[in-house]
Every structure is written in structure tokens, then in C-alpha cells.
CSV table of C-alpha atoms in Angstrom, one decimal:
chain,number,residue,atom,x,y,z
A,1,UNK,CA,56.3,23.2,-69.0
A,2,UNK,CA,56.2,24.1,-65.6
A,3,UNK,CA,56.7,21.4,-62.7
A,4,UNK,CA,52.3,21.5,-61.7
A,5,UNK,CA,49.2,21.5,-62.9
A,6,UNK,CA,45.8,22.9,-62.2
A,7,UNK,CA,43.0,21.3,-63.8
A,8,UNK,CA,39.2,22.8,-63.4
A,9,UNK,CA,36.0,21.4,-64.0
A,10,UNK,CA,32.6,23.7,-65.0
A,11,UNK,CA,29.4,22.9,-64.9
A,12,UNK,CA,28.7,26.4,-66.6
A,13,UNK,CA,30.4,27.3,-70.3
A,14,UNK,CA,30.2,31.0,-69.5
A,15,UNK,CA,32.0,30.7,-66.0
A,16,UNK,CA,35.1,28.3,-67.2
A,17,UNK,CA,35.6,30.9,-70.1
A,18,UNK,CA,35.7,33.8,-67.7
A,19,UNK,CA,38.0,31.8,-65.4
A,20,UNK,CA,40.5,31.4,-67.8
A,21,UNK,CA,41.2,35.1,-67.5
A,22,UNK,CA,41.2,35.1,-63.9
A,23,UNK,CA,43.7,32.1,-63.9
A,24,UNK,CA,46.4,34.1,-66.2
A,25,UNK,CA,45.7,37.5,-64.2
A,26,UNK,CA,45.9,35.9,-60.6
A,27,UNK,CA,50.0,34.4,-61.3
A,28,UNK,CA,52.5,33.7,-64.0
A,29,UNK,CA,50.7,30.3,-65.2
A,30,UNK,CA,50.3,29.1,-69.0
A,31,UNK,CA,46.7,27.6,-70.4
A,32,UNK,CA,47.8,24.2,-71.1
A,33,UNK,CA,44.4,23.2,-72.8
A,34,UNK,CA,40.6,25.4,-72.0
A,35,UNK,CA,37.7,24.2,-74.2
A,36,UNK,CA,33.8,23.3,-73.4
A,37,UNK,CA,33.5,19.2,-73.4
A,38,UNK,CA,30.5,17.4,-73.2
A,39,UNK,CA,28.0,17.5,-71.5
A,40,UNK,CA,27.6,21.4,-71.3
A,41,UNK,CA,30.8,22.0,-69.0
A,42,UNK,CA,34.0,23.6,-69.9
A,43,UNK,CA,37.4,22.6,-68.5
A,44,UNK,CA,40.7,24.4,-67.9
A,45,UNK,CA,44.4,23.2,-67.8
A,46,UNK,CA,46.7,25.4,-67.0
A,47,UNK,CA,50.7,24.8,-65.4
A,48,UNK,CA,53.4,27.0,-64.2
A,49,UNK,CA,55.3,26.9,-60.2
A,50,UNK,CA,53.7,25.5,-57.7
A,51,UNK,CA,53.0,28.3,-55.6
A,52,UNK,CA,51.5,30.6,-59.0
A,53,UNK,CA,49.6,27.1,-60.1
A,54,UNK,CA,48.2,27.7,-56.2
A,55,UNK,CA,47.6,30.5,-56.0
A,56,UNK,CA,45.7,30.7,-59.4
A,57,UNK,CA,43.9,27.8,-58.2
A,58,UNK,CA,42.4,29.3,-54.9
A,59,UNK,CA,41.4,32.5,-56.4
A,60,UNK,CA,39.1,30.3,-59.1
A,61,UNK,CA,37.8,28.0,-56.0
A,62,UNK,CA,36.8,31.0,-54.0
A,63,UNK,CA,35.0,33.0,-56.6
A,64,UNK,CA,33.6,30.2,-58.8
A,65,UNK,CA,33.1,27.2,-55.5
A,66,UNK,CA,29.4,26.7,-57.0
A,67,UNK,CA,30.0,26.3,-60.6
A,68,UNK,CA,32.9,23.5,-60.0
A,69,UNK,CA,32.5,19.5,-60.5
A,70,UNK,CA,35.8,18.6,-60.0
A,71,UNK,CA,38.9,19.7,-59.5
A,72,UNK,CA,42.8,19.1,-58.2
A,73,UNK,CA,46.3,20.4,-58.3
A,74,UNK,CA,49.4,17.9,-59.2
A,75,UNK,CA,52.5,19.4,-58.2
A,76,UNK,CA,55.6,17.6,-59.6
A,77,UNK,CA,53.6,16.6,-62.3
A,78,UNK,CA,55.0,13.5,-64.4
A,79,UNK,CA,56.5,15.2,-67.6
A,80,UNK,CA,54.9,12.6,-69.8
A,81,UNK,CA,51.3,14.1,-68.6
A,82,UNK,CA,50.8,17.4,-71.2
A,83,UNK,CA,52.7,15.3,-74.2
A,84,UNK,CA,49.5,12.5,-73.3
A,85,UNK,CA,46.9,15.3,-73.5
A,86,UNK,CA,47.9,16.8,-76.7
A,87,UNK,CA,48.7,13.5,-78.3
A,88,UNK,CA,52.6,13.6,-78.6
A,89,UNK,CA,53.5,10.7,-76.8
A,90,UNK,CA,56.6,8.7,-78.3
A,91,UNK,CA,56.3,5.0,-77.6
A,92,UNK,CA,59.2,3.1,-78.4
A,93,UNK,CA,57.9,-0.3,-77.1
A,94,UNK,CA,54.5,-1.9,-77.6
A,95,UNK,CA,53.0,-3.7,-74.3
A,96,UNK,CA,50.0,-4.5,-72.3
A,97,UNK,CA,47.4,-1.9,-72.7
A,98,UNK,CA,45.4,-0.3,-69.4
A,99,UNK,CA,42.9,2.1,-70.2
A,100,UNK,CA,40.8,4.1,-67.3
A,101,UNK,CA,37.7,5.5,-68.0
A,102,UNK,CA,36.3,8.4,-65.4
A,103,UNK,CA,33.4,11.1,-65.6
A,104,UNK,CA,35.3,13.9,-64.7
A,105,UNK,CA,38.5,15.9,-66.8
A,106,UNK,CA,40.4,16.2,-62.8
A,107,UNK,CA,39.7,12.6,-62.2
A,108,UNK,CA,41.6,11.7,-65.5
A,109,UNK,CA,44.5,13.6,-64.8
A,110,UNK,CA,44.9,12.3,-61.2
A,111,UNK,CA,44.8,8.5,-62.7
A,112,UNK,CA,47.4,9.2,-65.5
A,113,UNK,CA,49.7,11.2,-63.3
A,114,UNK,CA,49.6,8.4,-60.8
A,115,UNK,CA,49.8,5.5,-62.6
A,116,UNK,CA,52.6,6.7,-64.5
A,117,UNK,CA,54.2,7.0,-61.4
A,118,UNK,CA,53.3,3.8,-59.5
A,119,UNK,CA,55.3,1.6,-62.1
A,120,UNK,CA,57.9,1.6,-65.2
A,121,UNK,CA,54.6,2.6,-67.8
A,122,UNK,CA,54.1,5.2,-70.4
A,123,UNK,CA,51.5,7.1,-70.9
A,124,UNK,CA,50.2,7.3,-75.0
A,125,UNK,CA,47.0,9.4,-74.6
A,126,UNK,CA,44.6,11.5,-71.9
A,127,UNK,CA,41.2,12.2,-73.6
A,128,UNK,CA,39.0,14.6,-72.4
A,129,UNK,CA,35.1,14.3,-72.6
A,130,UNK,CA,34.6,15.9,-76.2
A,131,UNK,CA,31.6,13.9,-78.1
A,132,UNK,CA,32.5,11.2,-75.6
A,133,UNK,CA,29.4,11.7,-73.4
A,134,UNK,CA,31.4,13.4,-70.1
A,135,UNK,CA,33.5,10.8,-70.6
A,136,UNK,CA,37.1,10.9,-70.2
A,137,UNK,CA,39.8,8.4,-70.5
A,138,UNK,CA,43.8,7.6,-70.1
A,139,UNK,CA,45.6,4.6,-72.1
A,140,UNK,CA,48.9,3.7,-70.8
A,141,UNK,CA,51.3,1.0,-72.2
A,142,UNK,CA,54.4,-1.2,-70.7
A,143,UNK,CA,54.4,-4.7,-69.4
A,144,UNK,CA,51.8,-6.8,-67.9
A,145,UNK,CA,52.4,-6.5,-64.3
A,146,UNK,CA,53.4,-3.1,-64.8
A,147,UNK,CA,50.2,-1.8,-66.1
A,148,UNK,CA,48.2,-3.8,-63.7
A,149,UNK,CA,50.2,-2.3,-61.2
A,150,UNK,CA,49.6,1.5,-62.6
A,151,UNK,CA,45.8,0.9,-63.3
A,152,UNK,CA,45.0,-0.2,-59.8
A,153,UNK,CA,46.9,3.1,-58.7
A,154,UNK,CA,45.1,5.3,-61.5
A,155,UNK,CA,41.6,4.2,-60.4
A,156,UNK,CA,42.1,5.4,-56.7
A,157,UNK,CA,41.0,9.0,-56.8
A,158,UNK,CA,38.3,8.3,-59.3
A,159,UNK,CA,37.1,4.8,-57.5
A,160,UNK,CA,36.6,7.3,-54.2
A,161,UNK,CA,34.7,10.1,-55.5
A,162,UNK,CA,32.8,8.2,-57.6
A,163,UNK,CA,34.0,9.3,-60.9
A,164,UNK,CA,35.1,5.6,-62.5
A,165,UNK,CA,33.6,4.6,-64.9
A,166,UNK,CA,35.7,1.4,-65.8
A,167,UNK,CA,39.5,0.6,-66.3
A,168,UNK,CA,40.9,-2.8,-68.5
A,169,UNK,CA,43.8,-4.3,-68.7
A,170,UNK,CA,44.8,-5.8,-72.2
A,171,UNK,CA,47.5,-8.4,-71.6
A,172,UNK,CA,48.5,-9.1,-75.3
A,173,UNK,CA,46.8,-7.0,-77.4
A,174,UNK,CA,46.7,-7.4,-81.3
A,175,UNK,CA,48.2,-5.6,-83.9
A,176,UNK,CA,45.4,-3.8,-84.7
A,177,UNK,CA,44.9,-2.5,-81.8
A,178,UNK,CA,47.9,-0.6,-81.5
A,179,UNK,CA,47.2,0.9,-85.3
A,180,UNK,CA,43.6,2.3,-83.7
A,181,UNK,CA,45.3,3.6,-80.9
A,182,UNK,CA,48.8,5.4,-82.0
């Protein structure tokens, strides 16, 4: 993978499907993930160089500007982001759990990339709002003051634009737990 990220958010199905060809014809960047997700919308990964993940980026902004609910760019993207997304994170230790919850698939992507960043944590899982409602939601594990650390980054982005939904921050969670989650 490529060192960014675009990530798009539709309020219109037919719109995100046609801006997944105009996102691979604008530069040399790779679909990550495209799909519709609940409610209705339809939401578009996609990585490659900065200045191709840019420039695909600005062409969708200007042509589709009405149709978007959220959206960002991450350049330098934490390389643990993708493997979260399509559930290939290796965890070697088992630690305090955080979990952030946000309305938005950009708002999610913004809190994992920078909470794994803020502190020494590793991300397990991004889930994007498929039969969750709209909902979307990040888990990352390490120590206690580490997570708690990384979630109070994570939640900035979302906090501001009114996209969080919640966050938690299980200290000692139980065996279990971990089995429902891995």
C-alpha cells in the first residue's frame, strides 16, 4: 500500500459508484475498499502517493461537493490502518481495550489513524457502517494509559464535527471479550 489515503462519504448509492471510476481515471490510486453502508450512502477507500491520492480527491470534491457527508485525506498513513479495515490485524499482546464509535466512515479513519499514532497501541479492527445503523467504529488494544491516551486523540476530529457517537476504555477486560473480538 501506498503512503495516503482518501476516504469519501455519499449520501447518494448511484454517485459513490460512479466516483469510483472517476477516482482510478483522475491518478494512479488503488480502491482500498468501495461498498454502499447503511443508511443509504456508499463510501470509497482508495490509497496511492500523496499527490495522485490529491489529486483524485479534488476532482471527486469538485464534481460531486453536494452529494458528500464526510470526507478527509491522511497522508503518511499509519501502515496498521488498511490491515484494521479488512480484519488482518496481528495482535501479539492482549491489553486495555478503547473502542470509538462515530457516524461517519472519514471520521473513523481520522480516529484510528490518530490514535494509533498518539501512543504505543495497535489497532485490531476499523468497522464501517454495514447493518450497524451509519455507525462506524475502531477498537484498539495496548496498555492502560496508552489507550486512554490514543482514545482521547481518536475522538478529536469526530468530537468537533459532530460525528461521535461514544468511545470506552476497557481497563482489564475478560477473556471473553477478546474471543468476541479477534
Amino acid at each position: 500500500m501506498e503512503s495516503s489515503v482518501g476516504v469519501i462519504e455519499f449520501r447518494s448509492i448511484a454517485v459513490g459508484i460512479a466516483s469510483v471510476d472517476k477516482i482510478v481515471k483522475a491518478s494512479n490510486v488503488s480502491i482500498v475498499d468501495a461498498k454502499s453502508i447503511c443508511p443509504g450512502k456508499y463510501y470509497i477507500v482508495f490509497s496511492g502517493g500523496a499527490a495522485d491520492v490529491q489529486n483524485s480527491y479534488k476532482t471527486v470534491m469538485e464534481e460531486n461537493g453536494d452529494f458528500i457527508v464526510d470526507s478527509c485525506m491522511i497522508m503518511n498513513v499509519y501502515p496498521q490502518l488498511i490491515a484494521a479495515l479488512t480484519q488482518t490485524s496481528n495482535i501479539n499482546e492482549l491489553g486495555a481495550i478503547g473502542i470509538i464509535e462515530t457516524l461517519t466512515s472519514p471520521s473513523i479513519f481520522i480516529a484510528a489513524d490518530t490514535a494509533v499514532k498518539a501512543s504505543n497501541v495497535d489497532l485490531i479492527e476499523i468497522r464501517i457502517a454495514r447493518a450497524l445503523g451509519g455507525k462506524n467504529f475502531c477498537i484498539i488494544n495496548g496498555d492502560v494509559s496508552s489507550v486512554k491516551e490514543s482514545v482521547m486523540a481518536g475522538i478529536g476530529y469526530a468530537r468537533e464535527k459532530d460525528f461521535l457517537v461514544d468511545y470506552q476504555v476497557i481497563a482489564s477486560p475478560h477473556p471473553d471479550l477478546y474471543r468476541a473480538i479477534l
